[in-house]
Amino acid sequence: MSLEQNETVAAPAPIARRRPVALGPAAILALQAAVVIAIIVGMFALNAAAGKLVMPKPTEVLDQSIKLWSDGTMLKALGESVTVIALGFLFSAVSGILLGVLLGGNRLLSRVFDPFVNALNSTPGAAFIPLIIVWFGLYTEAKIVVVWNAALFPILINTAAGIANANRDLVEMGRAFGAKRAMLFWRIMVPDALPSILSGLRIGAAISTVGTVIAELTMAQSGLGGLLAAAGNRFQMDRYFAVVIVLMALGTALTALLRYAERRLGRWRVVQGEGS
Amino acid sequence: MTEKPIISLRNVTKTFKNGAITALQNVSFDVREGEFLSLVGPSGCGKTTLLRVINGLIDIDAGDVLSLGRTPEPGPDLAMVFQSARLLPWLTVSGNIEFVLELRGMGRSERKERAIALLGAVGLRDFADAYAHELSGGMQQRIGLARALAVEPKVLLMDEPFAALDAMTREVLRRELYEMWSRRKMTIVFVTHDIDEAILLSQTIVLLKPRPGRVDGIVSIDLPEPRFAVDPRTYPQFAQYRSHIWQRIQDMAREGTKLEELAGAFPKDDL
Ligand SMILES: Nc1ncnc2c1ncn2[C@@H]1O[C@H](COP(=O)(O)OP(=O)(O)OP(=O)(O)O)[C@@H](O)[C@H]1O
Ligand SMILES: [Mg+2]
């Protein structure tokens, strides 16, 4: 009797267990909302247990957010940070891709400069901040240099590697049909390196955000990093969290933007590599 | 048969790794204009290397090669079809064909038109705007063929073009290739390690043996035309050619290469 019951229960179980995998987007969204609520509840609990220095009340964070946004402080800081991120990333992307193309396409150059590029790449970007301060000062242009310096190498190295490792079979195909060097380079090797270049850019963008906050914390305080430091120093944790939320949103938006670009440019890559 | 050969190799020797590997040793044979010639031999006997030499993709160490009466040089007179189609994945199917037409110096508008016409010729006009990964292996290989035909080559070089396909697709494409060759009478140098395929398609088979790559023998194939009116495998001559070539390959194996490899697989101290 009990055995029979067990069987009737056991049979549909695999189907029931599978169902959550096929959750629709609405259900996923509901689960995510639940996580957010859990975090908010957790913050309230921690606040009640350990005081507002350890964890501010989410309502206070909201109050501070509204205040910072309405008096223009947040917008100004966001503008300053975005300027540094955008210009730093732009310069590192342009110079990183150009230098990467040069090193990836020229075996002599790459062999000569490889150890230097690796040495610079292995040095933490922050190590150069004192030197950059001496050379460029403490303000926006110096911060852009910090970001450029930090984001340059991953972009450069990924570009160079992508080109140096371009698919030999495709290059040989081009040669067999009479393509000359320039054609092989720009029409086969560089496009073939595009996925690698794009992943270099994605890493570079992430580093740009980190580099900007570090520069704003350690050099002349400005932007979101500056707000963060000021709030932290005065133990205004509600204000501090309001800034952190904006930084999170900024980083997420940047990554999403690059993923979108990657998908647009790399439509042909779907399912590739499964064949030959 | 007194006419000058379109491709001729005399005592061609090619080594790799500063002479450590001899890929080709004293290889000599001719390809007549309009001939369908197959290079047959086991893996590593230098078939791909030979095609590269004929195309002018690599230089040789000794001997003489003439393709179309001169030192081989890659260009539109020689077109290659590879074992994997080697389509540029970021271009559409028609873009891939336009790419080689551009290498030939054809104008933009003319290119597009011609690419579409060629896709029609291989039955894939509807896939002009698809990307390579959206097509089956057989379709990709058809496009590889269309791309090679697009440049209107005098010589078509094919490196095991059907080896990666399933048996049915292979059978269909073989027949299509043979019929295309019968109509156009272009010169084809076809690499395969499938004996049947070589006999089905060729007028001449150059048998190669490995380590180092040498010519083992040259076999002329004479089957009733049109060949694919019935299954050519049913011709009595087919069986004769097959057993002849099969025997030569058995002899090659008996020359010791295989036994040596097996012996090496069992270290002495294990025995
Ligand atoms: N670029 C290269 N560098 C070094 N060795 C090479 C190179 N190309 C070919 N070889 C060697 O030359 C020999 C012949 O190679 P090849 O690719 O021409 O053989 P194949 O007959 O086409 O073989 P398969 O049927 O497997 O394609 C092999 O021993 C191979 O290792
Ligand atoms: Mg080969």
Coordinates of C-alpha atoms and ligand atoms in Angstrom, one line a residue:
Chain A
M1 CA 0.0 0.0 0.0
S2 CA 2.7 2.4 1.0
L3 CA 4.8 1.1 -1.9
E4 CA 2.0 1.9 -4.3
Q5 CA 1.7 5.4 -3.0
N6 CA 5.4 5.9 -3.4
E7 CA 5.3 5.0 -7.0
T8 CA 2.4 7.3 -7.8
V9 CA 4.2 10.1 -6.2
A10 CA 7.6 9.3 -7.8
A11 CA 6.4 9.1 -11.4
P12 CA 5.5 12.7 -12.1
A13 CA 8.5 14.0 -10.0
P14 CA 11.0 14.3 -12.9
I15 CA 8.6 16.4 -14.8
A16 CA 7.9 18.6 -11.8
R17 CA 11.6 19.0 -11.2
R18 CA 12.3 20.0 -14.8
R19 CA 9.6 22.7 -14.9
P20 CA 11.6 25.5 -13.1
V21 CA 14.3 25.3 -15.9
A22 CA 11.7 26.4 -18.4
L23 CA 10.6 29.4 -16.4
G24 CA 9.3 32.3 -18.4
P25 CA 10.8 35.8 -18.3
A26 CA 8.0 37.0 -15.9
A27 CA 8.8 34.3 -13.4
I28 CA 12.5 35.1 -13.6
L29 CA 11.7 38.8 -13.0
A30 CA 9.5 37.8 -10.0
L31 CA 12.4 35.8 -8.5
Q32 CA 14.8 38.7 -9.1
A33 CA 12.3 41.0 -7.4
A34 CA 12.2 38.6 -4.5
V35 CA 16.1 38.8 -4.2
V36 CA 15.9 42.6 -4.1
I37 CA 13.2 42.4 -1.4
A38 CA 15.4 40.0 0.5
I39 CA 18.4 42.3 0.3
I40 CA 16.2 45.3 1.5
V41 CA 14.8 43.2 4.4
G42 CA 18.3 42.1 5.2
M43 CA 19.5 45.7 5.3
F44 CA 16.7 46.6 7.7
A45 CA 17.5 43.7 9.9
L46 CA 21.3 44.5 10.0
N47 CA 20.4 48.1 10.7
A48 CA 18.2 47.1 13.6
A49 CA 20.8 44.7 15.0
A50 CA 24.1 46.7 14.5
G51 CA 23.1 50.3 14.1
K52 CA 23.3 52.7 11.2
L53 CA 27.1 52.9 11.1
V54 CA 27.2 49.3 9.9
M55 CA 24.2 49.4 7.7
P56 CA 21.9 52.4 6.9
K57 CA 18.2 51.9 6.6
P58 CA 17.2 51.5 2.9
T59 CA 14.7 54.3 3.4
E60 CA 17.5 56.6 4.5
V61 CA 19.5 55.6 1.4
L62 CA 16.5 56.5 -0.7
D63 CA 16.1 59.8 1.1
Q64 CA 19.8 60.6 0.4
S65 CA 19.5 59.5 -3.2
I66 CA 16.6 61.9 -3.7
K67 CA 18.5 64.7 -2.0
L68 CA 21.7 64.1 -4.0
W69 CA 19.8 63.9 -7.3
S70 CA 17.6 66.9 -6.7
D71 CA 20.3 69.3 -5.6
G72 CA 22.4 68.3 -8.6
T73 CA 25.4 66.9 -6.6
M74 CA 24.9 63.4 -8.0
L75 CA 24.5 64.5 -11.6
K76 CA 27.6 66.7 -11.5
A77 CA 29.6 63.8 -10.0
L78 CA 28.3 61.4 -12.5
G79 CA 29.2 63.8 -15.3
E80 CA 32.7 64.1 -14.0
S81 CA 33.2 60.4 -13.7
V82 CA 31.6 59.6 -17.1
T83 CA 34.0 62.1 -18.7
V84 CA 37.0 60.4 -17.2
I85 CA 35.7 56.9 -18.0
A86 CA 34.7 57.8 -21.6
L87 CA 37.8 59.8 -22.6
G88 CA 40.2 57.3 -20.8
F89 CA 38.5 54.4 -22.5
L90 CA 38.3 56.1 -25.9
F91 CA 42.0 56.9 -25.9
S92 CA 43.0 53.4 -24.7
A93 CA 40.7 51.8 -27.2
V94 CA 42.1 53.8 -30.2
S95 CA 45.7 53.5 -29.2
G96 CA 45.4 49.9 -28.0
I97 CA 43.8 48.7 -31.2
L98 CA 46.3 50.7 -33.4
L99 CA 49.3 49.4 -31.4
G100 CA 47.8 45.9 -31.3
V101 CA 47.3 45.8 -35.0
L102 CA 50.9 46.9 -35.5
L103 CA 52.3 44.3 -33.1
G104 CA 50.0 41.6 -34.2
G105 CA 50.8 42.1 -37.9
N106 CA 54.5 42.6 -37.7
R107 CA 56.5 39.7 -36.3
L108 CA 59.7 41.7 -35.8
L109 CA 58.0 44.4 -33.8
S110 CA 56.1 42.0 -31.7
R111 CA 59.2 40.0 -30.9
V112 CA 61.1 43.1 -29.9
F113 CA 58.3 44.7 -27.8
D114 CA 56.8 41.6 -26.3
P115 CA 58.7 41.6 -23.0
F116 CA 58.1 45.3 -22.5
V117 CA 54.4 45.1 -23.2
N118 CA 54.2 42.1 -20.8
A119 CA 56.2 43.9 -18.1
L120 CA 53.9 47.0 -18.3
N121 CA 50.8 44.9 -18.4
S122 CA 51.8 42.9 -15.3
T123 CA 52.4 46.1 -13.3
P124 CA 49.2 47.2 -11.5
G125 CA 47.8 50.4 -12.9
A126 CA 47.8 52.0 -9.5
A127 CA 51.6 51.8 -9.3
F128 CA 51.8 54.5 -11.9
I129 CA 49.6 57.0 -10.1
P130 CA 52.4 58.8 -8.2
L131 CA 54.3 59.2 -11.5
I132 CA 51.3 60.4 -13.3
I133 CA 50.6 62.9 -10.5
V134 CA 54.1 64.2 -10.9
W135 CA 53.8 64.4 -14.7
F136 CA 50.2 65.5 -15.2
G137 CA 49.0 66.8 -11.9
L138 CA 45.9 65.9 -9.9
Y139 CA 42.9 66.9 -12.1
T140 CA 40.8 65.5 -14.9
E141 CA 43.6 65.2 -17.5
A142 CA 45.8 63.2 -15.1
K143 CA 42.9 61.0 -14.2
I144 CA 42.3 60.3 -17.9
V145 CA 45.9 59.3 -18.2
V146 CA 45.5 56.9 -15.2
V147 CA 42.5 55.2 -16.9
W148 CA 44.2 55.2 -20.3
N149 CA 47.3 53.5 -18.8
A150 CA 45.3 50.9 -17.0
A151 CA 42.9 50.0 -19.9
L152 CA 45.5 50.2 -22.7
F153 CA 47.3 46.9 -22.2
P154 CA 44.4 44.4 -22.1
I155 CA 43.1 46.0 -25.3
L156 CA 46.5 46.0 -27.0
I157 CA 47.3 42.4 -26.0
N158 CA 43.9 41.0 -27.1
T159 CA 44.1 42.8 -30.4
A160 CA 47.7 41.6 -31.1
A161 CA 46.9 38.1 -30.0
G162 CA 43.7 38.0 -32.1
I163 CA 45.6 39.0 -35.2
A164 CA 48.7 36.9 -34.6
N165 CA 46.4 33.8 -34.1
A166 CA 44.2 34.5 -37.1
N167 CA 42.9 31.4 -38.7
R168 CA 45.7 30.1 -40.9
D169 CA 43.3 28.1 -43.1
L170 CA 41.4 31.3 -44.0
V171 CA 44.6 33.1 -44.7
E172 CA 45.8 30.3 -46.9
M173 CA 42.5 30.4 -48.8
G174 CA 43.0 34.1 -49.4
R175 CA 46.5 33.5 -50.6
A176 CA 45.4 30.7 -52.9
F177 CA 43.0 33.1 -54.6
G178 CA 45.7 35.7 -55.1
A179 CA 45.2 38.1 -52.2
K180 CA 48.2 40.2 -51.5
R181 CA 49.6 41.1 -48.0
A182 CA 47.4 44.2 -47.4
M183 CA 44.3 42.4 -48.5
L184 CA 45.1 39.4 -46.4
F185 CA 45.7 41.6 -43.4
W186 CA 42.8 44.0 -43.5
R187 CA 40.2 41.7 -45.0
I188 CA 41.0 38.4 -43.3
M189 CA 43.3 38.7 -40.3
V190 CA 41.7 41.8 -38.8
P191 CA 38.1 40.7 -39.2
D192 CA 39.1 37.2 -37.8
A193 CA 40.5 39.0 -34.8
L194 CA 37.3 41.0 -34.1
P195 CA 36.0 38.7 -31.4
S196 CA 39.3 38.9 -29.6
I197 CA 39.4 42.7 -30.0
L198 CA 35.9 43.1 -28.7
S199 CA 36.7 41.0 -25.6
G200 CA 39.8 43.2 -25.1
L201 CA 37.5 46.2 -25.2
R202 CA 35.1 44.7 -22.7
I203 CA 37.9 44.1 -20.2
G204 CA 39.2 47.6 -21.0
A205 CA 35.8 49.1 -20.2
A206 CA 35.6 47.3 -16.9
I207 CA 39.1 48.5 -16.0
S208 CA 38.2 52.0 -17.0
T209 CA 35.4 52.2 -14.4
V210 CA 37.7 50.8 -11.7
G211 CA 40.5 53.1 -12.7
T212 CA 38.3 56.1 -12.6
V213 CA 37.1 55.4 -9.1
I214 CA 40.6 54.7 -7.9
A215 CA 41.9 57.9 -9.5
E216 CA 39.0 59.9 -8.0
L217 CA 39.7 58.4 -4.5
T218 CA 43.5 58.9 -4.6
M219 CA 44.0 62.1 -6.6
A220 CA 41.9 65.3 -6.4
Q221 CA 38.6 64.1 -5.1
S222 CA 35.9 64.4 -7.7
G223 CA 33.2 62.6 -9.4
L224 CA 31.5 59.5 -7.9
G225 CA 34.7 58.3 -6.3
G226 CA 35.1 61.7 -4.6
L227 CA 31.5 61.6 -3.2
L228 CA 32.2 58.0 -2.0
A229 CA 35.3 59.1 -0.2
A230 CA 33.7 62.2 1.4
A231 CA 30.7 60.3 2.6
G232 CA 32.8 57.4 3.9
N233 CA 35.2 59.8 5.8
R234 CA 32.2 61.3 7.6
F235 CA 30.6 58.0 8.2
Q236 CA 27.5 59.0 6.3
M237 CA 26.7 55.5 5.2
D238 CA 23.3 56.3 3.8
R239 CA 24.9 58.8 1.4
Y240 CA 27.7 56.4 0.7
F241 CA 25.2 53.7 -0.4
A242 CA 23.4 56.1 -2.6
V243 CA 26.6 56.6 -4.5
V244 CA 27.4 52.9 -4.7
I245 CA 24.1 52.3 -6.3
V246 CA 24.8 54.8 -9.1
L247 CA 28.3 53.2 -9.6
M248 CA 26.7 49.8 -9.9
A249 CA 24.2 51.1 -12.5
L250 CA 27.0 52.8 -14.4
G251 CA 29.1 49.6 -14.6
T252 CA 26.1 47.5 -15.6
A253 CA 25.1 50.0 -18.3
L254 CA 28.6 50.1 -19.7
T255 CA 28.9 46.3 -19.9
A256 CA 25.4 46.0 -21.4
L257 CA 26.4 48.6 -24.1
L258 CA 29.5 46.6 -25.0
R259 CA 27.6 43.3 -25.1
Y260 CA 25.1 44.9 -27.4
A261 CA 27.9 46.1 -29.7
E262 CA 29.5 42.7 -29.6
R263 CA 26.3 41.0 -30.6
R264 CA 25.7 43.5 -33.4
L265 CA 29.2 43.1 -34.8
G266 CA 29.5 39.4 -34.2
R267 CA 26.2 38.1 -35.5
W268 CA 28.1 35.6 -37.7
R269 CA 29.7 34.1 -34.7
V270 CA 26.7 32.3 -33.3
V271 CA 27.1 28.5 -33.3
Q272 CA 30.5 28.9 -35.0
G273 CA 33.2 26.5 -34.1
E274 CA 30.9 23.6 -34.0
G275 CA 31.6 22.7 -37.6
S276 CA 35.3 22.7 -38.5
Chain B
M1 CA 48.6 13.9 -76.6
T2 CA 51.6 15.6 -78.1
E3 CA 50.4 19.0 -76.8
K4 CA 52.3 20.7 -74.1
P5 CA 51.1 19.8 -70.5
I6 CA 49.3 22.5 -68.6
I7 CA 51.1 21.5 -65.4
S8 CA 54.4 19.7 -65.3
L9 CA 56.6 18.5 -62.4
R10 CA 60.1 17.3 -62.8
N11 CA 62.0 15.7 -59.9
V12 CA 60.3 17.9 -57.4
T13 CA 61.7 17.7 -53.9
K14 CA 60.3 19.5 -50.9
T15 CA 61.5 19.3 -47.3
F16 CA 60.2 20.9 -44.1
K17 CA 61.9 21.7 -40.8
N18 CA 65.3 22.4 -42.4
G19 CA 65.3 19.1 -44.2
A20 CA 64.2 17.0 -41.2
I21 CA 61.0 16.0 -43.0
T22 CA 61.1 15.1 -46.7
A23 CA 57.5 15.6 -47.9
L24 CA 58.2 15.1 -51.6
Q25 CA 61.1 13.3 -53.2
N26 CA 61.7 13.3 -57.0
V27 CA 58.1 13.7 -57.9
S28 CA 57.5 13.9 -61.7
F29 CA 54.2 13.9 -63.6
D30 CA 52.3 16.0 -66.2
V31 CA 48.8 17.2 -66.3
R32 CA 47.3 17.6 -69.8
E33 CA 45.0 20.5 -70.5
G34 CA 41.4 19.4 -69.8
E35 CA 42.5 16.3 -67.9
F36 CA 40.9 15.1 -64.7
L37 CA 43.8 13.8 -62.7
S38 CA 43.7 12.4 -59.2
L39 CA 46.4 12.1 -56.7
V40 CA 45.8 9.1 -54.5
G41 CA 47.8 7.9 -51.5
P42 CA 47.8 7.3 -47.8
S43 CA 47.8 10.1 -45.3
G44 CA 51.1 12.0 -45.1
C45 CA 52.3 11.1 -48.6
G46 CA 52.4 14.8 -49.6
K47 CA 49.2 15.3 -51.5
T48 CA 48.3 18.6 -50.0
T49 CA 51.9 19.7 -50.3
L50 CA 51.8 18.9 -54.0
L51 CA 48.7 21.0 -54.5
R52 CA 50.4 23.9 -52.7
V53 CA 53.4 23.5 -54.9
I54 CA 51.2 23.6 -58.0
N55 CA 49.3 26.6 -56.8
G56 CA 52.6 28.4 -55.9
L57 CA 51.8 28.7 -52.2
I58 CA 55.1 27.2 -51.3
D59 CA 58.5 27.0 -52.9
I60 CA 60.3 23.7 -53.7
D61 CA 63.8 22.7 -52.7
A62 CA 64.8 21.1 -56.0
G63 CA 63.3 20.2 -59.3
D64 CA 61.1 22.1 -61.7
V65 CA 57.4 23.0 -61.6
L66 CA 55.5 24.8 -64.4
S67 CA 51.9 25.7 -64.0
L68 CA 50.3 27.2 -67.1
G69 CA 53.8 27.4 -68.6
R70 CA 55.4 29.5 -65.9
T71 CA 56.6 29.3 -62.3
P72 CA 53.4 28.8 -60.3
E73 CA 52.0 31.9 -58.7
P74 CA 48.6 32.1 -56.8
G75 CA 46.0 33.9 -58.9
P76 CA 42.7 33.5 -60.7
D77 CA 44.0 31.0 -63.2
L78 CA 44.4 28.4 -60.5
A79 CA 41.6 27.9 -57.9
M80 CA 41.6 25.7 -54.9
V81 CA 38.7 23.8 -53.2
F82 CA 39.7 22.7 -49.7
Q83 CA 38.6 19.8 -47.5
S84 CA 36.7 22.2 -45.2
A85 CA 35.0 24.9 -47.2
R86 CA 37.1 27.7 -45.6
L87 CA 34.4 30.3 -46.1
L88 CA 34.9 33.7 -44.3
P89 CA 32.4 33.4 -41.5
W90 CA 31.8 37.1 -41.2
L91 CA 30.6 37.4 -44.8
T92 CA 27.4 36.1 -46.3
V93 CA 27.5 33.3 -48.9
S94 CA 27.4 35.8 -51.7
G95 CA 29.9 38.0 -50.0
N96 CA 32.4 35.1 -50.0
I97 CA 32.1 34.7 -53.7
E98 CA 32.3 38.5 -54.2
F99 CA 35.5 38.5 -52.2
V100 CA 37.4 36.3 -54.7
L101 CA 35.8 38.3 -57.6
E102 CA 37.2 41.4 -56.0
L103 CA 40.6 39.8 -55.9
R104 CA 40.2 39.3 -59.6
G105 CA 39.6 43.0 -60.0
M106 CA 35.9 42.8 -61.0
G107 CA 33.7 45.9 -60.4
R108 CA 31.3 46.1 -57.5
S109 CA 28.0 45.8 -59.4
E110 CA 29.2 43.1 -61.7
R111 CA 30.4 41.1 -58.7
K112 CA 27.1 40.8 -57.1
E113 CA 25.4 39.7 -60.3
R114 CA 28.0 37.1 -61.0
A115 CA 27.9 35.8 -57.4
I116 CA 24.2 35.2 -57.7
A117 CA 24.5 33.5 -61.0
L118 CA 27.2 31.2 -59.6
L119 CA 25.1 30.3 -56.6
G120 CA 22.3 29.4 -59.1
A121 CA 24.7 27.1 -60.8
V122 CA 25.3 25.1 -57.6
G123 CA 21.6 25.3 -56.7
L124 CA 22.0 27.6 -53.7
R125 CA 20.6 30.9 -55.0
D126 CA 18.2 31.2 -52.1
F127 CA 21.0 31.2 -49.6
A128 CA 22.9 34.2 -51.0
D129 CA 22.4 36.2 -47.8
A130 CA 22.9 33.4 -45.3
Y131 CA 26.1 33.0 -43.3
A132 CA 28.3 29.9 -43.6
H133 CA 27.3 28.5 -40.2
E134 CA 23.7 28.5 -41.2
L135 CA 24.4 25.9 -43.9
S136 CA 25.0 22.2 -43.9
G137 CA 28.5 20.8 -44.6
G138 CA 27.4 19.7 -48.1
M139 CA 26.0 23.2 -48.9
Q140 CA 29.2 24.8 -47.6
Q141 CA 31.3 22.6 -49.9
R142 CA 29.1 23.5 -52.9
I143 CA 29.8 27.1 -52.1
G144 CA 33.5 26.4 -51.9
L145 CA 33.2 25.0 -55.4
A146 CA 31.1 27.9 -56.6
R147 CA 33.7 30.3 -55.3
A148 CA 36.5 28.4 -57.1
L149 CA 34.5 28.4 -60.4
A150 CA 33.7 32.1 -59.9
V151 CA 37.2 33.1 -60.9
E152 CA 36.9 31.1 -64.1
P153 CA 40.1 29.2 -63.4
K154 CA 42.0 27.3 -66.1
V155 CA 42.9 24.7 -63.4
L156 CA 40.8 23.6 -60.5
L157 CA 42.8 22.2 -57.5
M158 CA 40.7 20.1 -55.1
D159 CA 42.0 18.8 -51.8
E160 CA 39.8 16.0 -50.6
P161 CA 36.8 18.2 -51.1
F162 CA 34.2 15.5 -50.3
A163 CA 36.1 13.7 -47.5
A164 CA 34.2 15.3 -44.7
L165 CA 30.7 14.8 -46.2
D166 CA 28.2 12.0 -45.6
A167 CA 28.1 9.2 -48.2
M168 CA 24.9 10.3 -49.9
T169 CA 26.0 14.0 -50.3
R170 CA 29.4 12.8 -51.5
E171 CA 27.8 10.6 -54.2
V172 CA 25.7 13.5 -55.5
L173 CA 28.5 16.0 -55.5
R174 CA 30.9 13.6 -57.3
R175 CA 28.4 13.2 -60.1
E176 CA 27.8 16.9 -60.3
L177 CA 31.5 17.6 -60.4
Y178 CA 32.0 15.0 -63.1
E179 CA 29.2 16.4 -65.2
M180 CA 30.5 19.9 -64.8
W181 CA 33.9 18.8 -65.8
S182 CA 32.5 16.9 -68.9
R183 CA 30.8 20.1 -70.0
R184 CA 33.5 22.6 -69.4
K185 CA 36.6 20.4 -69.9
M186 CA 38.6 22.3 -67.5
T187 CA 41.7 20.8 -65.9
I188 CA 41.2 19.3 -62.5
V189 CA 43.8 18.0 -60.1
F190 CA 41.9 16.1 -57.5
V191 CA 43.3 14.8 -54.2
T192 CA 41.7 11.9 -52.4
H193 CA 42.5 8.9 -50.4
D194 CA 39.4 7.1 -51.6
I195 CA 40.3 4.6 -54.3
D196 CA 36.7 4.3 -55.6
E197 CA 36.3 8.1 -55.8
A198 CA 39.5 8.4 -57.8
I199 CA 38.5 5.7 -60.3
L200 CA 34.9 7.1 -60.6
L201 CA 36.1 10.6 -61.6
S202 CA 39.5 10.5 -63.1
Q203 CA 41.2 9.9 -66.5
T204 CA 44.5 9.5 -64.8
I205 CA 45.4 8.4 -61.3
V206 CA 48.8 9.3 -59.8
L207 CA 49.5 6.9 -57.0
L208 CA 51.7 8.2 -54.3
K209 CA 53.5 6.5 -51.4
P210 CA 54.6 8.0 -48.2
R211 CA 57.7 8.8 -46.2
P212 CA 59.1 10.4 -48.2
G213 CA 56.3 11.2 -50.7
R214 CA 57.1 9.6 -54.1
V215 CA 55.2 8.6 -57.2
D216 CA 54.4 4.9 -57.0
G217 CA 52.7 4.6 -60.3
I218 CA 50.4 6.2 -62.9
V219 CA 47.2 4.5 -63.9
S220 CA 45.1 5.6 -66.9
I221 CA 41.4 5.0 -66.3
D222 CA 39.2 4.2 -69.3
L223 CA 35.5 3.7 -68.4
P224 CA 32.5 3.9 -70.8
E225 CA 31.1 7.4 -71.2
P226 CA 28.9 9.0 -70.0
R227 CA 30.2 7.5 -66.9
F228 CA 27.2 8.1 -64.6
A229 CA 24.6 6.7 -67.0
V230 CA 24.6 3.7 -64.7
D231 CA 26.5 3.2 -61.4
P232 CA 30.1 3.0 -62.7
R233 CA 31.0 0.6 -60.0
T234 CA 29.2 -2.1 -62.0
Y235 CA 31.6 -1.9 -64.9
P236 CA 34.0 -4.9 -64.9
Q237 CA 36.9 -2.5 -65.6
F238 CA 36.1 -0.7 -62.4
A239 CA 36.7 -3.9 -60.4
Q240 CA 40.0 -4.4 -62.3
Y241 CA 41.3 -0.9 -61.6
R242 CA 40.2 -1.2 -58.0
S243 CA 42.0 -4.5 -57.3
H244 CA 45.1 -3.2 -59.1
I245 CA 45.3 -0.1 -57.0
W246 CA 44.4 -1.9 -53.9
Q247 CA 47.3 -4.3 -54.5
R248 CA 49.7 -1.5 -54.9
I249 CA 48.6 0.0 -51.6
Q250 CA 49.0 -3.3 -49.9
D251 CA 52.6 -3.5 -51.3
M252 CA 53.3 0.0 -49.9
A253 CA 52.2 -1.1 -46.5
R254 CA 54.4 -4.2 -46.7
E255 CA 57.4 -2.0 -47.2
G256 CA 57.6 -1.9 -43.4
T257 CA 56.2 1.5 -42.5
K258 CA 53.2 0.0 -40.8
L259 CA 55.0 -2.7 -38.8
E260 CA 57.6 -0.3 -37.6
E261 CA 54.8 2.0 -36.2
L262 CA 53.2 -0.9 -34.4
A263 CA 56.5 -2.1 -32.9
G264 CA 57.1 1.3 -31.6
A265 CA 53.8 1.2 -29.7
F266 CA 55.1 -1.5 -27.3
P267 CA 58.0 -0.3 -25.2
K268 CA 60.6 -3.1 -24.8
D269 CA 60.7 -3.1 -20.9
D270 CA 57.0 -4.0 -20.9
L271 CA 57.7 -7.3 -22.6
Ligands
LIG1 N1 54.0 23.3 -43.1 C1 54.6 22.1 -42.8 N2 55.6 22.0 -41.8 C2 56.1 20.9 -41.5 N3 55.8 19.7 -42.1 C3 54.9 19.7 -43.0 C4 54.2 20.9 -43.4 N4 53.3 20.6 -44.3 C5 53.4 19.2 -44.5 N5 54.3 18.7 -43.7 C6 54.7 17.3 -43.7 O1 54.8 16.8 -45.0 C7 54.2 15.5 -45.1 C8 53.2 15.5 -46.2 O2 52.1 16.3 -45.7 P1 50.8 16.6 -46.6 O3 49.9 17.4 -45.7 O4 51.1 17.0 -47.9 O5 50.2 15.1 -46.6 P2 48.8 14.6 -47.3 O6 49.1 13.6 -48.3 O7 48.0 15.8 -47.7 O8 48.1 13.9 -46.0 P3 46.5 13.8 -45.6 O9 45.9 12.8 -46.5 O10 46.6 13.4 -44.2 O11 46.0 15.2 -45.9 C9 53.8 15.1 -43.7 O12 54.7 14.3 -43.2 C10 53.7 16.4 -43.0 O13 53.9 16.2 -41.7
MG2 MG 46.1 16.7 -47.1

